[in-house]
PDB file of C-alpha atoms in Angstrom:
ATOM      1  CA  UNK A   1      -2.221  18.729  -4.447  1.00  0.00           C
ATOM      2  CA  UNK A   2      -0.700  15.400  -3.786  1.00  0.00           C
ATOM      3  CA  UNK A   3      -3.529  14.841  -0.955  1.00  0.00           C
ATOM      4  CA  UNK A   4      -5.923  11.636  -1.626  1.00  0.00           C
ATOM      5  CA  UNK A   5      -9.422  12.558   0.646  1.00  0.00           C
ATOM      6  CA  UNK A   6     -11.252   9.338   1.745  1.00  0.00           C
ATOM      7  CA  UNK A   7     -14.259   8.987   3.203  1.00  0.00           C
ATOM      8  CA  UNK A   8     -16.576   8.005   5.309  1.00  0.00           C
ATOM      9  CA  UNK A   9     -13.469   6.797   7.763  1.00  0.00           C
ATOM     10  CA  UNK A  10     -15.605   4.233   9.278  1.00  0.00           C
ATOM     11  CA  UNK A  11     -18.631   2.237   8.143  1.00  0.00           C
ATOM     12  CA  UNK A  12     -21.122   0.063   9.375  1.00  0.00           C
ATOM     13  CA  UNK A  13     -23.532  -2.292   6.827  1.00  0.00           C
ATOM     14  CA  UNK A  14     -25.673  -5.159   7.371  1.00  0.00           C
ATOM     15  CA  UNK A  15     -24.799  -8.400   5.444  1.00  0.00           C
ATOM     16  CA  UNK A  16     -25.623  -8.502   2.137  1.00  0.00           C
ATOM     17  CA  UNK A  17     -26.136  -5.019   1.702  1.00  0.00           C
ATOM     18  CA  UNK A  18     -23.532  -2.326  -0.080  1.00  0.00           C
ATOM     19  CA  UNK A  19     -20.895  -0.667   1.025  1.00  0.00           C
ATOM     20  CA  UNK A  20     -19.536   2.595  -0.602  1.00  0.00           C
ATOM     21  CA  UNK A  21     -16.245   4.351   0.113  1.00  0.00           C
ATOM     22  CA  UNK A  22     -15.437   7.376  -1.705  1.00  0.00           C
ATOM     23  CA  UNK A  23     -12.008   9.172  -2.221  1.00  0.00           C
ATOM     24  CA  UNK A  24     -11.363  12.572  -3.912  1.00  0.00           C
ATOM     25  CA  UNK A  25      -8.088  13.999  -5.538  1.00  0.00           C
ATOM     26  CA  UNK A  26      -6.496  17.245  -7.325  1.00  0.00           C
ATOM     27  CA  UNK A  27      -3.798  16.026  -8.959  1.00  0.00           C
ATOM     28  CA  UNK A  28      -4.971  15.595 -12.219  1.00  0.00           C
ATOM     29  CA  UNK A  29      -1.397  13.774 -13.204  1.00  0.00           C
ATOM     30  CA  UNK A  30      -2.423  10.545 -11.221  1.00  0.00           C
ATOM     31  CA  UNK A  31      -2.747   7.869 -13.765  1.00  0.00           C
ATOM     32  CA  UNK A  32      -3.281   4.748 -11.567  1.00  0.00           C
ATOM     33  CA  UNK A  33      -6.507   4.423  -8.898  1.00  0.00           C
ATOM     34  CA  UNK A  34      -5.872   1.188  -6.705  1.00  0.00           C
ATOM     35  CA  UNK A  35      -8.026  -0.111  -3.581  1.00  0.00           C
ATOM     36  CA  UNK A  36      -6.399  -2.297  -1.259  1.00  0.00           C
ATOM     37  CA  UNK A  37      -7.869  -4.086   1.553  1.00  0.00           C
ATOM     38  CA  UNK A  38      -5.995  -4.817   5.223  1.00  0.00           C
ATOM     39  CA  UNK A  39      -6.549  -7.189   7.585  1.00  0.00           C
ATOM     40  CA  UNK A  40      -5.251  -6.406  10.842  1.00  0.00           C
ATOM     41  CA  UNK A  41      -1.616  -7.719  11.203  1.00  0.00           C
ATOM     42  CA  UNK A  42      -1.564  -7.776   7.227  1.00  0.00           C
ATOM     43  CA  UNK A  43      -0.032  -6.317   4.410  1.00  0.00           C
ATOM     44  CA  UNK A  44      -2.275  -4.503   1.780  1.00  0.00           C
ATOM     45  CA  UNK A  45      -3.775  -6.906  -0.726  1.00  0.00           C
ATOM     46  CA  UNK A  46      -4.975  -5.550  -4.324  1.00  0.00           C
ATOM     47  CA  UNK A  47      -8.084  -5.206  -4.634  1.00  0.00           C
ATOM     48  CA  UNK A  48      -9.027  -3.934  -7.999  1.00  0.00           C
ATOM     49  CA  UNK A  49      -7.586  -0.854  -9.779  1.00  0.00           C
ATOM     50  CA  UNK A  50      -8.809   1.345 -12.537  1.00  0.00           C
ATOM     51  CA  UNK A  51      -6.912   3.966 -15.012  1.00  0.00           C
ATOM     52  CA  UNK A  52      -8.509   7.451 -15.671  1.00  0.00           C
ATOM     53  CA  UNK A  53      -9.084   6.297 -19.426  1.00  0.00           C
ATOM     54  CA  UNK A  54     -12.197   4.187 -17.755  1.00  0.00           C
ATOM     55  CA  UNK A  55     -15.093   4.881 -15.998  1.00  0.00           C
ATOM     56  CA  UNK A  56     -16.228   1.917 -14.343  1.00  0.00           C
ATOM     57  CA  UNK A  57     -14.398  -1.506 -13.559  1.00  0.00           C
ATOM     58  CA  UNK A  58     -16.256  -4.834 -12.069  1.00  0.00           C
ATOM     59  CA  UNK A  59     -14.403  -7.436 -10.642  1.00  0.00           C
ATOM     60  CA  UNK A  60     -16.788  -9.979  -9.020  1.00  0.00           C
ATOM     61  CA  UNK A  61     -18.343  -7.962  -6.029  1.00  0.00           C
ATOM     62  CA  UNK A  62     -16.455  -5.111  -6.033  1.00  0.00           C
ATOM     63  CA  UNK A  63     -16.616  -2.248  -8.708  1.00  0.00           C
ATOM     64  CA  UNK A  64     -14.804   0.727  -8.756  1.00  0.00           C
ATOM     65  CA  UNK A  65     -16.611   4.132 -10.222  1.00  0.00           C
ATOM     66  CA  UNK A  66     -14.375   6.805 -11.851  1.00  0.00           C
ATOM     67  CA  UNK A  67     -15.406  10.353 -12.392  1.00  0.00           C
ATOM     68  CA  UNK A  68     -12.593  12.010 -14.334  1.00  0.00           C
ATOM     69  CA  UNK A  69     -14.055  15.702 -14.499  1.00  0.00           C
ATOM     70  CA  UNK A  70     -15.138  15.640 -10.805  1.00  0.00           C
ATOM     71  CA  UNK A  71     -11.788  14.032  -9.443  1.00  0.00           C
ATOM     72  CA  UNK A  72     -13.483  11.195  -7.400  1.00  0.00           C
ATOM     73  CA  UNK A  73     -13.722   7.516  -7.558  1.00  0.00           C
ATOM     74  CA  UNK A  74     -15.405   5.072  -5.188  1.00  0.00           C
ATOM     75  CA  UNK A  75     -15.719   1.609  -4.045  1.00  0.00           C
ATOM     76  CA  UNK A  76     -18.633  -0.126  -3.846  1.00  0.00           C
ATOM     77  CA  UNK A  77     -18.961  -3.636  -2.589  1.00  0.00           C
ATOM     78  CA  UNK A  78     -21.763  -5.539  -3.602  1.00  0.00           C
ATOM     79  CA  UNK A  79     -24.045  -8.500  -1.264  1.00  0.00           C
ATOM     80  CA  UNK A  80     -21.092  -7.133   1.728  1.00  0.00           C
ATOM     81  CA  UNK A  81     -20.189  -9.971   3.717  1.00  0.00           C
ATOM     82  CA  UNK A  82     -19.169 -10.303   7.447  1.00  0.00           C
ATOM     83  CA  UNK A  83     -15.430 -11.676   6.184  1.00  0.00           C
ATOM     84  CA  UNK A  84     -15.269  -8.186   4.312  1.00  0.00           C
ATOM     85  CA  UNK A  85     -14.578  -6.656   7.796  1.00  0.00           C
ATOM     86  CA  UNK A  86     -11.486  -4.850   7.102  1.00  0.00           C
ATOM     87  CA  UNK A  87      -9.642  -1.510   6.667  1.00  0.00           C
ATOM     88  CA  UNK A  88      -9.920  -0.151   2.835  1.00  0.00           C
ATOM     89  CA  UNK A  89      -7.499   1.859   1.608  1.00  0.00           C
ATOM     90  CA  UNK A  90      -7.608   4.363  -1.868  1.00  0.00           C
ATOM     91  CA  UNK A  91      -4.736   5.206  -3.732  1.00  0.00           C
ATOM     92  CA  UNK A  92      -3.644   7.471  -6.535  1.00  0.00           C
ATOM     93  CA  UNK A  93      -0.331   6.782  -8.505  1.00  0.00           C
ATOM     94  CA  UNK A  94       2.022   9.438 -10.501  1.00  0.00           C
ATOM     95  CA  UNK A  95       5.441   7.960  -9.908  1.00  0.00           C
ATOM     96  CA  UNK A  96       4.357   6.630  -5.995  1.00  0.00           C
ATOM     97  CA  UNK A  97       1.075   5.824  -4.348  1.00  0.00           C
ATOM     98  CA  UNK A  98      -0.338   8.636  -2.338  1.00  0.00           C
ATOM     99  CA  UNK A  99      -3.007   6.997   0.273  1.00  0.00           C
ATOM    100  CA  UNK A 100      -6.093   8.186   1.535  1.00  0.00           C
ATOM    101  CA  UNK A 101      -6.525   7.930   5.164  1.00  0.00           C
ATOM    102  CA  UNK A 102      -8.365   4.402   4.945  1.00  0.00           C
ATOM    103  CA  UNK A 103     -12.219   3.510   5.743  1.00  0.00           C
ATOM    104  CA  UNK A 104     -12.936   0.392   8.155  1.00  0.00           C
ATOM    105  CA  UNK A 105     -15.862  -1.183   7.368  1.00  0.00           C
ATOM    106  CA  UNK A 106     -17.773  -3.599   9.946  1.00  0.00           C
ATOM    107  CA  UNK A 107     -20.325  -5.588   8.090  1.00  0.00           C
ATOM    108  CA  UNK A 108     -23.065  -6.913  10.882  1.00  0.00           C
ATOM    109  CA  UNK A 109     -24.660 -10.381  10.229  1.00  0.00           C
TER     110      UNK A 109
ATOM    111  CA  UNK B   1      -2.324 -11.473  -8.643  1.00  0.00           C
ATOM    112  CA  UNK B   2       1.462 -11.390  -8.182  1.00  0.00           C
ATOM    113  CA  UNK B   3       3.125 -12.647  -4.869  1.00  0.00           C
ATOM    114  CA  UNK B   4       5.487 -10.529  -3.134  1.00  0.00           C
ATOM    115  CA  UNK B   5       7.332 -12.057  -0.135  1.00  0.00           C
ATOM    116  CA  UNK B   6       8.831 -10.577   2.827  1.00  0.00           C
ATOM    117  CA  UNK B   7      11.114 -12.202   5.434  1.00  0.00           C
ATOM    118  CA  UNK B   8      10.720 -12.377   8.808  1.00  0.00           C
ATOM    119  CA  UNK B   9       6.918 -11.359   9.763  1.00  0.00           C
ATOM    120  CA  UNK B  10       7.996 -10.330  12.673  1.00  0.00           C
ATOM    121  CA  UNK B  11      11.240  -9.829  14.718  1.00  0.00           C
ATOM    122  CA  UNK B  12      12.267  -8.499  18.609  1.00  0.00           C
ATOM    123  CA  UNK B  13      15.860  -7.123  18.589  1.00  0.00           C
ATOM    124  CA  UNK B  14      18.025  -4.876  21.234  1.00  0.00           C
ATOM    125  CA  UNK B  15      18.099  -1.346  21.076  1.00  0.00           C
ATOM    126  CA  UNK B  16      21.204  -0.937  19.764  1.00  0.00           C
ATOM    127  CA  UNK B  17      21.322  -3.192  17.117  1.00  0.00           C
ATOM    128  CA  UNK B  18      20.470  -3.692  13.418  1.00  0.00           C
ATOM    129  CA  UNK B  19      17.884  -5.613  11.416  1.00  0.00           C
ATOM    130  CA  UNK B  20      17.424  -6.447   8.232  1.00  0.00           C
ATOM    131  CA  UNK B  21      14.180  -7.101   5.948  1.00  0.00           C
ATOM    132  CA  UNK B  22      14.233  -8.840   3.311  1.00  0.00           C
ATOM    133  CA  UNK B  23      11.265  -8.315   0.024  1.00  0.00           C
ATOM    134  CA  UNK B  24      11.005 -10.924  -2.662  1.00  0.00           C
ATOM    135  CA  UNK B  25       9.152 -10.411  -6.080  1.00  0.00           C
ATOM    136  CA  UNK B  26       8.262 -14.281  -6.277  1.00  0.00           C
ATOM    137  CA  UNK B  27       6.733 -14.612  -9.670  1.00  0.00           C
ATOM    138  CA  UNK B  28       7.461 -11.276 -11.271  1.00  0.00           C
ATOM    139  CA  UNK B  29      10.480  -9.009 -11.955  1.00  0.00           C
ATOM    140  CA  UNK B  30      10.312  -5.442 -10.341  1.00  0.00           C
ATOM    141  CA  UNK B  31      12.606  -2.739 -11.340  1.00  0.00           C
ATOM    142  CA  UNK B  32      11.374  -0.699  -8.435  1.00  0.00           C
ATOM    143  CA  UNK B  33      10.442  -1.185  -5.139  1.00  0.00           C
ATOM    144  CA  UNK B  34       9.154   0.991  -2.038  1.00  0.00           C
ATOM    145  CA  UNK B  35       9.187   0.392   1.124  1.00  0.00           C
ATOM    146  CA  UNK B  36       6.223   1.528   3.858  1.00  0.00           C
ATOM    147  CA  UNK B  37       5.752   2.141   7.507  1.00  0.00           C
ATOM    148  CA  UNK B  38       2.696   1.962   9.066  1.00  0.00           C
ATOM    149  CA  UNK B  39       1.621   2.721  12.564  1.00  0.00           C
ATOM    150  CA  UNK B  40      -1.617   1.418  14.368  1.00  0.00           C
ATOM    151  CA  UNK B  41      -4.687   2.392  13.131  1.00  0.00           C
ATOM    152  CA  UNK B  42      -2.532   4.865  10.229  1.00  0.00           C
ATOM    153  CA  UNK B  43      -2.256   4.675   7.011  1.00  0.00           C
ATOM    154  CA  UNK B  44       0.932   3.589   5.163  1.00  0.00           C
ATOM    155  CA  UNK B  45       3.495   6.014   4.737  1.00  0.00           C
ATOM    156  CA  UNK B  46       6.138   5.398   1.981  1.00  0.00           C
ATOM    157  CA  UNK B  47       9.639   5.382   3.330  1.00  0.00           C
ATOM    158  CA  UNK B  48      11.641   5.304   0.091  1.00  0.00           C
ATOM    159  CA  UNK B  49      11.307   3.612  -3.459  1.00  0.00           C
ATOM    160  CA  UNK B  50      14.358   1.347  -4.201  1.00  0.00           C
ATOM    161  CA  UNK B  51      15.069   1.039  -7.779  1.00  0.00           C
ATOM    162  CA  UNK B  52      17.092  -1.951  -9.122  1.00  0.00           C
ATOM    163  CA  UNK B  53      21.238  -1.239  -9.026  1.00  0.00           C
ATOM    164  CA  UNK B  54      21.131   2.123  -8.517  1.00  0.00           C
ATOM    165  CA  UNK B  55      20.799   4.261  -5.074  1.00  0.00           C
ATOM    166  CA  UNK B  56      17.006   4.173  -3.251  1.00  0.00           C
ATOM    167  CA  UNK B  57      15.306   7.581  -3.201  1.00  0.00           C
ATOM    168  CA  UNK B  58      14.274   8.477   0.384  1.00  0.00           C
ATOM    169  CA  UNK B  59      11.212  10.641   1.412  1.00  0.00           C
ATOM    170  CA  UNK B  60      11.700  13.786   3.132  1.00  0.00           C
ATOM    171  CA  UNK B  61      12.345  13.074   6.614  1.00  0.00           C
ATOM    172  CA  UNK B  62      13.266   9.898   6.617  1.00  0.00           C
ATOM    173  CA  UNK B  63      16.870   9.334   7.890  1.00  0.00           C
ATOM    174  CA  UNK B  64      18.851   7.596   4.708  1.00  0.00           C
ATOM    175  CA  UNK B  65      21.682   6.688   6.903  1.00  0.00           C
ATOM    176  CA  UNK B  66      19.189   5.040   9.574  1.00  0.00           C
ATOM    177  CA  UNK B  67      17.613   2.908   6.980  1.00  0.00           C
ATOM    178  CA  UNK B  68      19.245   0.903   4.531  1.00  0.00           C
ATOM    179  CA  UNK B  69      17.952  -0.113   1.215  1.00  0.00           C
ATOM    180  CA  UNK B  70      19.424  -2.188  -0.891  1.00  0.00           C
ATOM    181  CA  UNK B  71      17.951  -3.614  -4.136  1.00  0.00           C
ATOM    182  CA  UNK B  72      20.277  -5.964  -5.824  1.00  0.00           C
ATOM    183  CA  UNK B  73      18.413  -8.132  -8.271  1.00  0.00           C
ATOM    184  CA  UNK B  74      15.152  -7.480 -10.037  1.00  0.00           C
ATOM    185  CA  UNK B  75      13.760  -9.556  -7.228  1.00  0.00           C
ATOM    186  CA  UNK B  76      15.013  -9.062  -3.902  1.00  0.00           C
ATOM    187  CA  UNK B  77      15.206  -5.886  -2.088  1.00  0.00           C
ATOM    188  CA  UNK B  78      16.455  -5.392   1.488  1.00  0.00           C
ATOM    189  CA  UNK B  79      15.861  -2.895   4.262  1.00  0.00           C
ATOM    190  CA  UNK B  80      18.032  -2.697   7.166  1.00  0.00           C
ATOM    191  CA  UNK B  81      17.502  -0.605  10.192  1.00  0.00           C
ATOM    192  CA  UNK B  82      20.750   0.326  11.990  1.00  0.00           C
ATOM    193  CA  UNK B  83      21.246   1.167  15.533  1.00  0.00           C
ATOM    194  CA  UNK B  84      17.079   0.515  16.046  1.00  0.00           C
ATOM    195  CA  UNK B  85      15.647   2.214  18.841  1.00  0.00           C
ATOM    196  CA  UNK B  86      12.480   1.808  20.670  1.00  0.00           C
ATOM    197  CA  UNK B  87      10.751   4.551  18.681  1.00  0.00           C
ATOM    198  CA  UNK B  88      11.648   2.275  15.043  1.00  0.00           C
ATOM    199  CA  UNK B  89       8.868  -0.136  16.179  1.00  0.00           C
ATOM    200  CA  UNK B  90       7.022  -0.019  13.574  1.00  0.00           C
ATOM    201  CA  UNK B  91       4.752  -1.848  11.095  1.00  0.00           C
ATOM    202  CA  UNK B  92       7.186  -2.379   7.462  1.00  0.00           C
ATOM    203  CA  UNK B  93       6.029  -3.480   4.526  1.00  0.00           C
ATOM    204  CA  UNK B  94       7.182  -3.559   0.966  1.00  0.00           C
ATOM    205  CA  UNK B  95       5.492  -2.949  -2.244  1.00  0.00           C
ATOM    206  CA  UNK B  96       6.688  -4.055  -6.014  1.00  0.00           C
ATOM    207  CA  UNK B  97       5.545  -3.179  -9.594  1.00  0.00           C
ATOM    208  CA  UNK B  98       4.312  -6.409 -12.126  1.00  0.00           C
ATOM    209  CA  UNK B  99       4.736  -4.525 -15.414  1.00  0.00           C
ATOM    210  CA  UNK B 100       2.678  -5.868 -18.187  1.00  0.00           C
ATOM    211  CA  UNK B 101       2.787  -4.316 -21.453  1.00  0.00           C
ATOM    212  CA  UNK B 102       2.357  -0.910 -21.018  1.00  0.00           C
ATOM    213  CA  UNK B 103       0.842  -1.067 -17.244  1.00  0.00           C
ATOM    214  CA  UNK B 104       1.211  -1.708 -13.815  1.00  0.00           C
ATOM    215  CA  UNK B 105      -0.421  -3.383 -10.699  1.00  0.00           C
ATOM    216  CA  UNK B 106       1.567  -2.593  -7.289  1.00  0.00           C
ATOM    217  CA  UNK B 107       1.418  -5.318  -5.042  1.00  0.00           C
ATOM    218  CA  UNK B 108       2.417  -5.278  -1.342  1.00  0.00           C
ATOM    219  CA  UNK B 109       4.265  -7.935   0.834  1.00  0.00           C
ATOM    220  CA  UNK B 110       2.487  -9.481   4.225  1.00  0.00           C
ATOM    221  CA  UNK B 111       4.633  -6.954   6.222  1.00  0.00           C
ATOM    222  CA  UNK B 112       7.153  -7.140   8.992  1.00  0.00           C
ATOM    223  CA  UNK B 113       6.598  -6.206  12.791  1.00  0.00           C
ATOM    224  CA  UNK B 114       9.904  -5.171  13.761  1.00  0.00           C
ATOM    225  CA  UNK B 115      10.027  -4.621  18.114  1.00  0.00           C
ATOM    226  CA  UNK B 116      12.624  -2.778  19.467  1.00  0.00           C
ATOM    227  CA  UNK B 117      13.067  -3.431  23.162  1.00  0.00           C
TER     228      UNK B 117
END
């Protein structure tokens, strides 16, 4: 129940196209739904995070979809770029961050 | 977004001896910490969560006694591996909450690559 299942676990896109990473959960008790990106030899960095009292959240390129009754949310990253080559990570928050297994995406130029 | 600063990025030591980590809140008070590991190509797997002047709670399996926690101020909170061995080379990185009003953002540090030779 405390599982976070992401997906695809690898992705290729062309530049400028989208990329969409999707993550599933059963704990309906998670009240916080983070992406983080990683750079190899990096620490996590914040990408954008949503709560389950919204369904959609934009930050510049990257929005984050939330379906409350079907227990998913996804990432989707607008006009990809090559520098977006990195490892994505989900989370889901009741008192700690449970991860899903992380997605790296390889955007071609 | 908030900063959170660790200290060193990376660091070779004897088997045998101990280490310490260091994790800074720079611009932003956190009650509560947590501290990861990750391995290559893994995901991150939380260690413990360290909450300001009180004792850190440890995941199952991870050896409390082996790794130190220590979170003294609302800004600084330390990790230190005793007696490392080869198999504690590892990938650590810490994580703090920036509380604002009612919610949260967690933030992570750059990491540490701790070596144990």
């Amino acid at each position: 129940q405390q599982q976070v299942k992401q997906s695809p676990q690898s992705l290729i896109v062309q530049k400028g196209g989208i990329s969409i990473i999707n993550c599933a959960y059963e704990n309906t008790a998670f009240d916080y739904f983070p992406w983080y990106q990683q750079f190899p030899g990096k620490g996590p960095a914040l990408l954008i995070a949503i709560r389950p009292d919204v369904s959609e959240k934009k930050e510049g390129r990257f929005t984050i979809s939330f379906n409350k009754s079907a227990k998913q949310f996804s990432l989707h990253i607008m006009d990809s770029q090559p520098g977006d080559s990195a490892t994505y990570f989900c989370a889901a928050n009741r008192h700690k961050l449970v991860f899903g297994a992380g997605t790296i995406l390889r955007v071609k130029s | 977004g908030a900063v959170v600063s660790q200290h060193p990025s990376w660091v070779i030591c004897k088997s045998g001896t101990s280490v310490k980590i260091e994790c800074r809140s720079l611009d932003f008070q956190a009650t509560t910490m947590f501290w990861y590991r990750q391995f290559p190509k893994q995901s991150l797997m939380l260690m413990a969560t360290s909450n300001e002047g009180s004792k850190a709670t440890y995941e199952q399996g991870v050896e409390k006694d082996k790794f130190l926690i220590n979170h003294a101020s609302l800004t600084l909170s330390t990790l230190t591996v005793t007696s490392a061995h080869p198999e504690d080379s590892s990938f650590y990185i810490c994580s703090a909450r920036d509380w604002s009003g009612q919610n949260y953002e967690q933030y992570f540090g750059p990491g540490t690559r701790l070596t144990v030779t």
